[in-house]
Amino acid sequence: MESLRSLLRPVMSVPLARHLVVALVAFVVAMAVIGTSSQYLQTRYAEMAYFAIAAGGLTLLTGLSGQLSLGHGALMAVGAYAATLVLERTGGETLADVFVALLVAIAVCAVVGVVVGVPAARLHGPYIAGATLTLAVAVPRLANQWDVLGGEQGLQVPVPRASELPAWIQDLIWFFTAVEIDQYSFLAYLGWLLLVLTFVALANLSRSRVGRRWRAVRDDDVSAELAGIHLGRARVVAFTVSAMCAGLAGGLMAMNVRLTAPGAFTITLSLTLLAAVVLGGLGSLTGALIGAGVLAFLPHFATDLGESAGLSATQAAEVTPVVYGLVLMLVILLAPAGIVGSLRSFLARSSLTSSLGQTKEKTT
Amino acid sequence: MQQFLDTTLGGLVLGAVYAAFALALCLIWRSTRIVNFAQAAMAMVTTYIALSLINADVPYWVAFVAALAAGFGLGAVIERVIIRPVEGKAELNAVILTLGLFMVLHGLTAITFGVQHRGFPAPVSTNAIAVGDTSIGITPFGILTIVVVAVVMAGLVVLFRFTDLGLRMRAAAFNGEVSRLLGVRVGRMLTLGWALAAAVGAVAGMLIAGGDLVNPAFMDPFVIYGFIAAVLGGLDSPLGSVIGGLILGLSLSYVTGYIGEHLAPLVALGILMVVLLVRPSGLFAAAAARRV
């Protein structure tokens, strides 16, 4: 055990290497879990993956650079529509089509991120909340304005057929999981692959000079500016990175839901993402992952609970937002650091008391 | 010309409602420095209470007063139980808290009353008034809306300018520490501020719902429009809120009438961004120094 630890130390002390090792392990585990799951669970895992990508971007923005965004639902809508329009043109049958669509979604959202981020960088507190909330209301309604966006009914999304995938991928998946890849598992694998890549990129970014700048801006903007940090630039970069994540998440969401319509991108979606990152703990990628898991699995659980309590289907569907709202309120009132933050401070406290206990024993 | 007149009159009625909402936000901002993003949801709850009373054959105006009272109580309870712990803490916390409250109120109303659209009665006609042979773009209910909002505003002016209670409320909002030393029950004043704001919001809810269909989402746009109107007027100034509401109502009415209904929120966002970037403290507030 000790020799293993000393063997790993040089790898684990470099952030990039550590993140890559963790990512590789996480992806192998994810593949094994997805491969052996039912179709229902595979859909949930795919959902969890795109929620986690969006939540990861949001937690980076709100937790590290201190800007609140209630407009990430709108940014996901932008990504979803961009990806859908590309898939419509290319037919979306091959893996290349899928990646082109996702890249376009990311690129479009990067542009939107800069456009929104520049004015947002000058706002704070309730002002940025109100402005981004307006964005969340305004953007999805644009789909009704232009015919190419399909109006209220939305656009059908063509999805790649698993049989069209390159042979080596099919073989690889079969080799690992002994299960033929189908459309549902393909979307789950794709989602988790992109999730792992995104989180490695975000974790590295947050440990880098850029991430340190964001923290400095968040904690004390005046001192940060005195130290030579360009506040506006740091905030715009944070917003753009976050918007790119939302765009990727939106593109994946479009492929999973197979229908891109304005009704899917309500204020509630944006607030739900906020609930996920607040619950997990602002600024923590692990927290974002936990929050995304809640987003993917809670609705079905809560709806079942509501129906068993005698509510009609439409009423039971409203149990979920109530739970999210309660989560937001309770976390803020009782544990503002969220799950990960609270655990971390609990562990720190207990290790502190145990080490204090040890010194006490030594002195007596 | 006819269309311009109609759009303008429609915009004024809409603006009066936005003004009432902005006024409610402004009252809360002045007393606790919190933007209440749950304002619209609170007003939606009181509107549903009034609707269930009306469906139980209670006269309209009794239900109106009941909604007002319910708003007053709801505001007081929310301030005392939920908001008090985060007052004076990081501004992000209060924002997230009121958004959580928005979701909870929204969902609970949908569970209790159902999500279907329901008709809401109006005390006076909602058909356009006819002058000679042509009908003009304002209804008796529209006129009532403007009158009610004006009465509410006048009442608030009297309260804050000419009564002892209003003076104490202003003192508590201006400087809590000093007011407490001088014997003002600051906590009570803040609760009263929230209660008054929620009552104003309840009035706005009744005015929006009248003669229209309501469902739990019917107030959602007012979360942002009320906020934008209040920011337009500077959040701190009641008069500014009213003027901001009218400006926003007219602008959105013109956009809807001449360009396209679905662009209205985007234009509202544009107005908000221009105001925040050019005059961050609003059109009417005294300039305060804050640069970063």
XYZ file of C-alpha atoms in Angstrom:
656
model
C 0.000 0.000 0.000
C 2.768 2.355 1.030
C 4.808 1.540 -2.087
C 1.769 2.111 -4.276
C 1.283 5.484 -2.689
C 4.893 6.495 -3.246
C 4.633 5.262 -6.818
C 1.563 7.421 -7.400
C 2.838 10.516 -5.647
C 4.690 12.099 -8.599
C 1.605 11.594 -10.784
C -0.915 12.805 -8.245
C 1.004 15.942 -7.329
C 0.624 17.384 -10.840
C -2.950 18.662 -11.217
C -3.302 17.794 -14.911
C -1.966 14.253 -14.408
C -4.157 13.770 -11.320
C -7.250 15.000 -13.137
C -6.523 12.727 -16.103
C -6.072 9.678 -13.878
C -9.301 10.399 -12.006
C -11.069 11.052 -15.300
C -9.871 7.809 -16.861
C -10.983 5.789 -13.841
C -14.315 7.634 -13.771
C -14.924 6.998 -17.465
C -14.121 3.276 -17.230
C -16.457 2.948 -14.242
C -19.138 4.939 -16.068
C -18.827 2.709 -19.139
C -19.164 -0.414 -17.044
C -22.216 0.966 -15.219
C -23.901 2.215 -18.400
C -23.187 -1.017 -20.284
C -24.873 -3.150 -17.671
C -27.881 -0.878 -17.052
C -31.421 -1.041 -18.342
C -32.568 1.264 -21.117
C -34.426 3.434 -18.577
C -31.293 3.926 -16.481
C -29.177 4.598 -19.570
C -31.515 7.443 -20.474
C -31.224 8.800 -16.928
C -27.406 8.608 -17.060
C -27.376 10.445 -20.380
C -29.616 13.107 -18.823
C -27.344 13.330 -15.797
C -24.345 13.824 -18.121
C -25.736 16.880 -19.898
C -27.110 18.391 -16.702
C -23.689 17.912 -15.111
C -21.927 19.641 -18.018
C -24.238 22.653 -17.718
C -24.030 22.645 -13.904
C -20.239 22.386 -14.068
C -20.086 25.521 -16.176
C -22.529 27.312 -13.891
C -20.726 26.338 -10.702
C -17.491 27.620 -12.195
C -19.128 30.944 -13.000
C -21.027 31.436 -9.759
C -18.680 29.708 -7.368
C -15.348 30.908 -8.711
C -15.931 34.228 -10.399
C -18.907 35.154 -8.217
C -21.357 35.993 -11.000
C -24.839 34.578 -10.704
C -26.476 33.423 -13.918
C -30.135 32.536 -14.127
C -29.862 32.500 -17.904
C -28.173 29.146 -18.404
C -31.455 27.597 -19.491
C -31.493 30.138 -22.322
C -27.896 29.342 -23.230
C -28.796 25.650 -23.317
C -31.646 26.576 -25.659
C -29.173 28.365 -27.941
C -26.940 25.294 -27.980
C -29.873 22.964 -28.569
C -31.210 24.989 -31.499
C -27.742 25.372 -33.025
C -27.091 21.633 -32.825
C -30.568 20.812 -34.138
C -30.225 23.087 -37.156
C -26.844 21.555 -38.035
C -28.150 18.009 -37.617
C -31.097 18.851 -39.859
C -28.741 20.017 -42.631
C -26.272 17.148 -42.365
C -28.790 14.401 -41.700
C -27.072 13.553 -38.431
C -26.469 9.893 -39.223
C -22.747 9.528 -38.568
C -20.542 10.228 -35.610
C -18.874 13.082 -37.512
C -22.254 14.811 -37.931
C -22.823 14.590 -34.186
C -19.472 16.104 -33.323
C -19.827 18.861 -35.907
C -23.242 19.722 -34.459
C -21.879 19.823 -30.909
C -18.890 21.942 -31.960
C -21.189 24.413 -33.679
C -23.364 24.516 -30.549
C -20.299 25.307 -28.435
C -19.061 27.935 -30.894
C -22.419 29.711 -31.123
C -22.716 29.740 -27.354
C -19.187 31.111 -27.039
C -20.234 34.075 -29.200
C -23.447 34.539 -27.202
C -21.402 34.192 -24.024
C -19.164 37.090 -25.018
C -22.136 39.224 -26.092
C -23.955 38.606 -22.802
C -20.811 38.469 -20.690
C -19.523 41.933 -21.611
C -22.487 43.838 -20.151
C -22.990 41.247 -17.388
C -19.418 41.804 -16.196
C -20.423 45.254 -15.021
C -23.391 44.035 -12.984
C -23.520 42.539 -9.525
C -25.917 40.934 -7.078
C -29.618 41.354 -7.856
C -28.912 43.277 -11.075
C -27.129 40.417 -12.802
C -29.781 38.043 -11.457
C -32.572 40.140 -12.989
C -30.772 40.611 -16.295
C -29.992 36.924 -16.750
C -33.513 35.977 -15.658
C -34.807 38.226 -18.439
C -32.500 36.403 -20.830
C -34.018 33.106 -19.688
C -37.504 34.402 -20.530
C -36.598 36.231 -23.737
C -34.447 33.758 -25.667
C -36.736 30.700 -25.875
C -39.595 32.896 -27.094
C -37.550 33.879 -30.134
C -38.342 30.409 -31.492
C -41.907 31.634 -32.042
C -40.701 34.657 -33.954
C -38.842 32.956 -36.819
C -40.248 30.044 -38.806
C -36.878 28.336 -39.252
C -36.900 27.660 -35.511
C -40.125 25.708 -35.698
C -42.376 27.790 -33.463
C -44.155 26.385 -30.437
C -44.125 22.801 -31.803
C -40.357 22.822 -32.110
C -37.990 20.883 -34.345
C -37.478 17.141 -34.592
C -33.871 16.149 -33.981
C -32.371 13.426 -36.181
C -30.289 11.074 -34.059
C -27.395 8.909 -35.225
C -28.209 5.237 -35.620
C -25.939 2.951 -33.659
C -25.468 0.759 -36.747
C -23.914 3.713 -38.604
C -21.113 4.057 -36.068
C -17.577 3.098 -37.144
C -16.883 -0.607 -36.660
C -14.016 -0.076 -34.266
C -16.241 1.800 -31.815
C -18.842 -0.935 -31.922
C -16.104 -3.529 -31.371
C -14.552 -1.529 -28.558
C -17.852 -1.157 -26.737
C -18.605 -4.847 -27.217
C -15.131 -5.732 -25.939
C -15.616 -3.692 -22.773
C -19.214 -4.426 -21.896
C -20.154 -7.553 -23.908
C -23.348 -5.702 -24.927
C -24.133 -4.453 -28.453
C -24.270 -0.659 -28.569
C -27.709 0.735 -29.259
C -29.033 4.250 -29.557
C -29.681 4.722 -25.843
C -26.350 3.411 -24.620
C -24.597 5.373 -27.396
C -26.044 8.661 -26.099
C -25.091 7.734 -22.543
C -21.507 6.859 -23.547
C -21.223 10.024 -25.600
C -22.600 12.129 -22.748
C -20.229 10.690 -20.179
C -17.219 10.912 -22.469
C -17.906 14.608 -23.033
C -18.714 15.092 -19.354
C -15.361 13.643 -18.287
C -13.492 15.722 -20.872
C -15.349 18.891 -19.850
C -14.691 18.331 -16.160
C -10.962 17.708 -16.761
C -10.817 20.971 -18.682
C -12.781 22.864 -16.023
C -10.807 21.389 -13.113
C -7.569 22.341 -14.802
C -8.825 25.800 -15.575
C -9.865 26.354 -11.985
C -6.413 25.264 -10.722
C -4.615 27.475 -13.232
C -3.713 31.142 -13.255
C -7.130 31.890 -14.791
C -8.953 30.173 -11.919
C -6.894 31.986 -9.310
C -7.766 35.285 -10.988
C -11.455 34.413 -10.844
C -11.236 33.669 -7.128
C -9.411 36.932 -6.528
C -12.116 38.830 -8.429
C -14.845 37.033 -6.491
C -13.362 37.591 -3.053
C -12.301 41.207 -3.337
C -12.663 43.002 -6.629
C -10.896 46.153 -5.497
C -7.779 44.317 -4.325
C -7.820 42.169 -7.450
C -7.835 45.253 -9.635
C -5.030 46.792 -7.581
C -3.050 43.592 -8.151
C -3.271 44.194 -11.869
C -6.133 41.872 -12.782
C -8.402 43.177 -15.503
C -11.772 42.628 -13.826
C -13.918 42.897 -16.921
C -11.746 40.520 -18.925
C -11.649 37.902 -16.149
C -15.447 38.005 -15.805
C -16.106 37.860 -19.539
C -13.779 34.848 -19.892
C -15.606 33.112 -17.030
C -18.984 33.824 -18.607
C -17.830 32.614 -22.012
C -16.392 29.348 -20.688
C -19.595 28.793 -18.742
C -21.726 29.556 -21.811
C -19.718 27.053 -23.876
C -20.506 24.348 -21.332
C -24.184 25.279 -21.494
C -24.040 25.097 -25.289
C -22.538 21.609 -25.251
C -25.130 20.550 -22.693
C -27.906 22.006 -24.832
C -26.683 20.140 -27.918
C -26.608 16.860 -26.002
C -30.026 17.587 -24.537
C -31.446 18.080 -28.039
C -30.133 14.657 -29.127
C -31.517 12.986 -26.023
C -34.921 14.637 -25.995
C -35.136 14.389 -29.831
C -37.327 17.473 -29.907
C -36.151 21.050 -29.551
C -39.046 23.283 -28.536
C -39.277 26.510 -26.514
C -41.429 24.781 -23.870
C -38.397 22.802 -22.682
C -36.397 25.891 -21.768
C -38.506 27.599 -19.110
C -37.383 29.776 -16.206
C -37.728 26.606 -14.177
C -34.906 24.931 -16.126
C -32.542 27.782 -15.280
C -33.604 27.788 -11.641
C -33.280 24.005 -11.527
C -29.665 24.249 -12.666
C -29.097 26.830 -9.950
C -30.660 24.445 -7.419
C -28.277 21.703 -8.547
C -25.124 23.765 -8.060
C -26.311 25.344 -4.811
C -27.210 21.933 -3.411
C -23.870 20.429 -4.389
C -21.926 23.416 -3.141
C -21.044 26.482 -5.205
C -17.685 26.208 -6.944
C -17.317 22.449 -6.561
C -17.366 20.228 -9.646
C -18.109 17.183 -7.494
C -21.041 19.127 -6.123
C -22.227 19.877 -9.660
C -22.084 16.165 -10.462
C -24.100 15.286 -7.343
C -26.596 18.032 -8.144
C -26.944 16.772 -11.719
C -27.600 13.276 -10.418
C -30.415 14.697 -8.308
C -31.799 16.532 -11.359
C -31.809 13.349 -13.428
C -33.277 10.964 -10.861
C -35.441 13.090 -8.546
C -38.293 14.029 -10.945
C -39.401 10.419 -11.511
C -39.098 9.642 -7.836
C -40.966 12.788 -6.767
C -43.709 12.292 -9.375
C -44.250 8.708 -8.240
C -44.394 9.910 -4.654
C -46.931 12.581 -5.595
C -49.102 10.116 -7.491
C -49.036 7.620 -4.661
C -50.169 10.468 -2.389
C -53.277 10.789 -4.557
C -52.335 13.666 -6.867
C -53.257 13.699 -10.540
C -50.445 13.344 -13.094
C -50.191 17.075 -13.835
C -50.223 17.935 -10.134
C -47.632 15.266 -9.304
C -45.330 16.765 -11.941
C -45.273 19.946 -9.831
C -43.864 18.155 -6.799
C -40.391 18.298 -8.365
C -40.124 22.113 -8.615
C -41.422 22.408 -5.061
C -38.635 20.099 -3.902
C -36.041 22.121 -5.866
C -37.360 25.352 -4.377
C -37.279 23.919 -0.865
C -33.746 22.666 -1.522
C -32.652 26.170 -2.575
C -34.213 27.749 0.507
C -33.052 25.137 3.026
C -29.483 25.056 1.721
C -29.223 28.845 1.914
C -30.770 28.956 5.380
C -29.100 25.916 6.938
C -25.960 24.963 4.994
C -24.892 27.728 2.597
C -21.799 25.731 1.573
C -23.893 22.931 0.055
C -23.256 19.204 0.379
C -19.599 19.182 -0.655
C -18.691 22.339 1.266
C -20.433 21.146 4.435
C -18.784 17.732 4.230
C -15.410 19.344 3.684
C -15.735 21.644 6.705
C -17.115 18.748 8.772
C -14.094 16.599 7.872
C -11.730 19.479 8.537
C -13.337 20.045 11.925
C -13.254 16.396 12.930
C -9.614 16.006 11.859
C -8.836 19.184 13.792
C -10.500 17.888 16.952
C -8.814 14.498 16.628
C -5.384 16.084 16.198
C -6.166 18.408 19.111
C -7.104 15.308 21.118
C -3.791 13.718 20.255
C -1.742 16.710 21.405
C -3.792 16.766 24.578
C -2.959 13.121 25.215
C 0.723 13.845 24.633
C 0.807 16.724 27.080
C -0.998 14.877 29.837
C -53.417 56.968 -36.012
C -56.172 54.827 -34.590
C -53.706 51.993 -33.948
C -51.201 54.370 -32.372
C -53.855 55.692 -29.980
C -55.006 52.184 -29.073
C -51.451 50.956 -28.506
C -50.692 53.984 -26.347
C -53.791 53.518 -24.188
C -53.078 49.780 -23.854
C -49.510 50.620 -22.909
C -50.669 53.011 -20.191
C -52.890 50.361 -18.593
C -50.086 47.792 -18.804
C -47.676 50.395 -17.462
C -49.910 51.056 -14.456
C -49.727 47.377 -13.514
C -45.956 47.259 -13.997
C -45.755 50.395 -11.889
C -47.627 48.723 -9.035
C -45.248 45.777 -9.218
C -42.190 47.975 -9.376
C -43.535 49.908 -6.390
C -43.804 46.695 -4.391
C -40.218 45.759 -5.283
C -39.064 49.255 -4.428
C -40.730 49.161 -0.981
C -38.885 45.951 -0.148
C -35.595 47.189 -1.588
C -35.772 50.358 0.502
C -36.421 48.523 3.730
C -34.210 45.450 3.397
C -31.941 45.926 0.322
C -33.326 42.727 -1.170
C -34.900 42.273 -4.593
C -37.854 40.006 -4.039
C -37.950 37.687 -7.047
C -40.860 35.852 -5.403
C -43.087 38.950 -5.636
C -45.018 37.719 -8.664
C -45.512 34.269 -7.187
C -46.831 35.806 -3.963
C -49.280 37.923 -5.952
C -50.315 34.817 -7.892
C -51.125 33.011 -4.633
C -53.308 35.861 -3.375
C -55.068 36.031 -6.751
C -55.932 32.350 -6.483
C -57.267 32.927 -2.956
C -59.519 35.660 -4.337
C -60.610 33.395 -7.194
C -61.655 30.613 -4.861
C -63.645 33.134 -2.795
C -65.339 34.483 -5.925
C -66.175 30.953 -7.048
C -67.778 30.482 -3.617
C -70.138 33.386 -4.472
C -68.368 36.009 -2.402
C -68.814 39.505 -3.956
C -65.858 40.703 -6.094
C -64.838 43.606 -3.884
C -64.912 41.486 -0.723
C -62.614 39.010 -2.466
C -60.426 41.942 -3.554
C -60.004 43.062 0.046
C -59.412 39.466 1.109
C -56.611 39.159 -1.460
C -55.104 42.358 -0.116
C -55.272 41.088 3.449
C -53.870 37.712 2.422
C -50.977 39.477 0.679
C -50.348 41.565 3.804
C -50.220 38.448 5.977
C -48.154 36.441 3.511
C -45.590 39.235 3.201
C -45.276 39.591 6.971
C -44.862 35.848 7.548
C -42.323 35.471 4.750
C -40.212 38.351 6.015
C -40.293 37.166 9.610
C -39.653 33.458 8.983
C -37.643 33.182 5.770
C -36.008 36.483 4.952
C -34.903 37.652 8.406
C -31.999 35.148 8.656
C -30.327 36.422 5.455
C -30.862 40.161 5.968
C -27.520 41.907 5.820
C -25.742 38.757 4.569
C -24.195 38.265 1.109
C -26.579 39.590 -1.532
C -26.363 36.341 -3.514
C -27.995 34.439 -0.632
C -31.115 36.590 -0.576
C -31.453 36.337 -4.357
C -31.239 32.540 -4.305
C -33.627 32.382 -1.353
C -36.359 34.419 -3.051
C -35.925 32.351 -6.228
C -36.425 29.199 -4.168
C -39.528 30.766 -2.666
C -40.737 31.532 -6.199
C -40.461 27.860 -7.156
C -42.137 26.627 -3.974
C -45.107 29.014 -4.189
C -45.472 28.262 -7.879
C -45.482 24.505 -7.406
C -47.724 24.509 -4.346
C -50.318 26.647 -6.136
C -50.244 24.279 -9.105
C -50.713 21.289 -6.793
C -53.520 22.926 -4.820
C -55.486 24.572 -7.627
C -54.393 22.606 -10.706
C -52.530 23.891 -13.746
C -55.520 24.443 -16.044
C -56.515 27.920 -17.195
C -59.464 29.419 -15.334
C -61.511 32.484 -16.108
C -61.192 35.382 -13.676
C -64.120 37.820 -13.463
C -63.809 41.587 -13.651
C -65.987 43.992 -11.626
C -66.636 46.198 -14.676
C -66.840 45.582 -18.398
C -63.734 44.511 -20.290
C -65.113 45.521 -23.691
C -63.524 48.479 -25.413
C -65.305 51.777 -24.877
C -67.032 53.090 -28.002
C -66.914 56.779 -28.879
C -69.540 57.330 -31.536
C -69.043 54.526 -34.033
C -65.394 53.668 -33.391
C -64.244 51.802 -30.315
C -61.078 53.079 -28.689
C -58.417 50.877 -27.183
C -59.311 51.196 -23.534
C -61.835 49.320 -21.450
C -63.669 50.390 -18.285
C -61.532 47.819 -16.454
C -58.430 49.477 -17.910
C -59.544 52.817 -16.506
C -60.292 51.165 -13.178
C -56.764 49.701 -13.224
C -55.182 53.118 -13.638
C -57.423 54.612 -10.929
C -56.684 51.830 -8.438
C -52.926 52.094 -8.989
C -53.142 55.872 -8.550
C -55.093 55.453 -5.290
C -52.539 52.931 -3.987
C -49.706 55.304 -4.800
C -51.442 58.243 -3.164
C -52.044 56.109 -0.077
C -48.364 55.212 0.137
C -47.319 58.839 -0.287
C -49.643 59.851 2.554
C -48.345 57.019 4.732
C -44.683 57.799 4.211
C -44.859 61.597 4.109
C -47.484 62.511 6.636
C -47.737 59.828 9.322
C -45.602 58.982 12.300
C -45.567 55.322 11.290
C -44.258 56.214 7.841
C -41.502 58.289 9.369
C -40.461 55.390 11.579
C -40.472 53.049 8.580
C -38.291 55.420 6.615
C -35.939 55.809 9.562
C -35.636 52.033 10.002
C -34.829 51.626 6.322
C -32.400 54.553 6.274
C -30.302 53.559 9.250
C -31.393 50.591 11.353
C -28.734 50.993 14.025
C -29.469 54.616 14.851
C -33.238 54.143 14.637
C -33.022 51.272 17.096
C -31.144 53.519 19.528
C -33.873 56.095 19.125
C -36.524 53.564 20.073
C -37.870 52.483 16.682
C -38.825 48.799 16.579
C -36.765 48.188 13.448
C -37.623 44.500 13.030
C -41.313 45.294 13.178
C -40.910 48.083 10.612
C -39.142 45.755 8.193
C -41.915 43.171 8.566
C -44.456 45.918 7.937
C -42.530 46.994 4.840
C -42.688 43.493 3.376
C -46.350 43.163 4.315
C -47.233 46.461 2.614
C -45.247 45.501 -0.477
C -46.983 42.142 -0.708
C -50.357 43.865 -0.363
C -49.472 46.211 -3.245
C -48.376 43.158 -5.227
C -51.711 41.492 -4.443
C -53.547 44.512 -5.873
C -51.417 44.289 -9.015
C -52.244 40.585 -9.270
C -55.981 41.282 -9.116
C -55.617 43.944 -11.814
C -53.686 41.628 -14.136
C -56.061 38.718 -13.627
C -59.319 40.667 -14.051
C -61.279 39.606 -17.132
C -58.523 37.236 -18.183
C -57.508 33.605 -17.793
C -55.295 32.644 -14.876
C -53.036 29.650 -14.342
C -50.096 29.266 -11.984
C -47.707 30.621 -14.619
C -49.754 33.676 -15.581
C -47.655 36.080 -13.504
C -44.238 34.789 -14.567
C -43.445 37.612 -17.026
C -44.095 40.116 -14.248
C -41.118 38.790 -12.304
C -38.900 40.380 -14.896
C -41.083 43.285 -16.045
C -41.611 44.507 -12.495
C -37.893 44.251 -11.866
C -37.011 46.094 -15.063
C -39.519 48.848 -14.294
C -38.086 49.227 -10.802
C -34.490 49.320 -12.072
C -35.531 51.843 -14.720
C -36.693 54.092 -11.907
C -33.692 53.346 -9.743
C -35.067 50.733 -7.267
C -34.785 53.333 -4.531
C -37.331 55.830 -5.707
C -41.094 55.120 -5.511
C -41.855 57.864 -8.020
C -39.151 56.490 -10.281
C -40.735 53.034 -10.085
C -44.053 54.413 -11.256
C -42.527 56.331 -14.152
C -40.349 53.325 -14.986
C -43.455 51.156 -15.075
C -45.225 53.534 -17.451
C -42.197 53.809 -19.748
C -41.830 50.027 -19.875
C -45.569 49.507 -20.427
C -45.626 51.943 -23.338
C -42.435 50.554 -24.916
C -43.580 46.943 -24.727
C -47.017 47.895 -26.029
C -45.452 49.536 -29.091
C -43.160 46.550 -29.682
C -46.084 44.142 -29.418
C -48.311 46.288 -31.595
C -45.876 47.135 -34.377
C -43.102 44.503 -34.459
C -44.031 41.237 -32.832
C -45.326 39.953 -29.544
C -42.516 37.451 -29.021
C -39.823 40.111 -29.197
C -41.201 41.988 -26.157
C -39.007 40.231 -23.544
C -35.913 40.742 -25.691
C -36.665 44.456 -26.033
C -37.244 44.589 -22.270
C -33.817 43.005 -21.813
C -32.350 45.602 -24.160
C -33.945 48.443 -22.172
C -32.635 46.953 -18.936
C -29.093 46.594 -20.259
C -29.019 50.133 -21.664
C -30.241 51.570 -18.361
C -27.815 49.500 -16.295
C -24.848 50.390 -18.476
C -25.613 54.061 -19.025
C -27.242 55.018 -15.725
C -26.746 52.079 -13.330
C -28.592 53.814 -10.503
C -31.690 54.283 -12.624
C -33.183 57.303 -14.302
C -34.378 58.989 -11.141
C -32.219 57.924 -8.219
C -29.606 60.192 -6.741
C -26.196 59.165 -8.056
C -24.191 57.013 -5.681
C -20.499 56.348 -6.081
C -19.675 52.745 -6.823
C -17.052 51.844 -9.318
C -15.586 48.413 -9.947
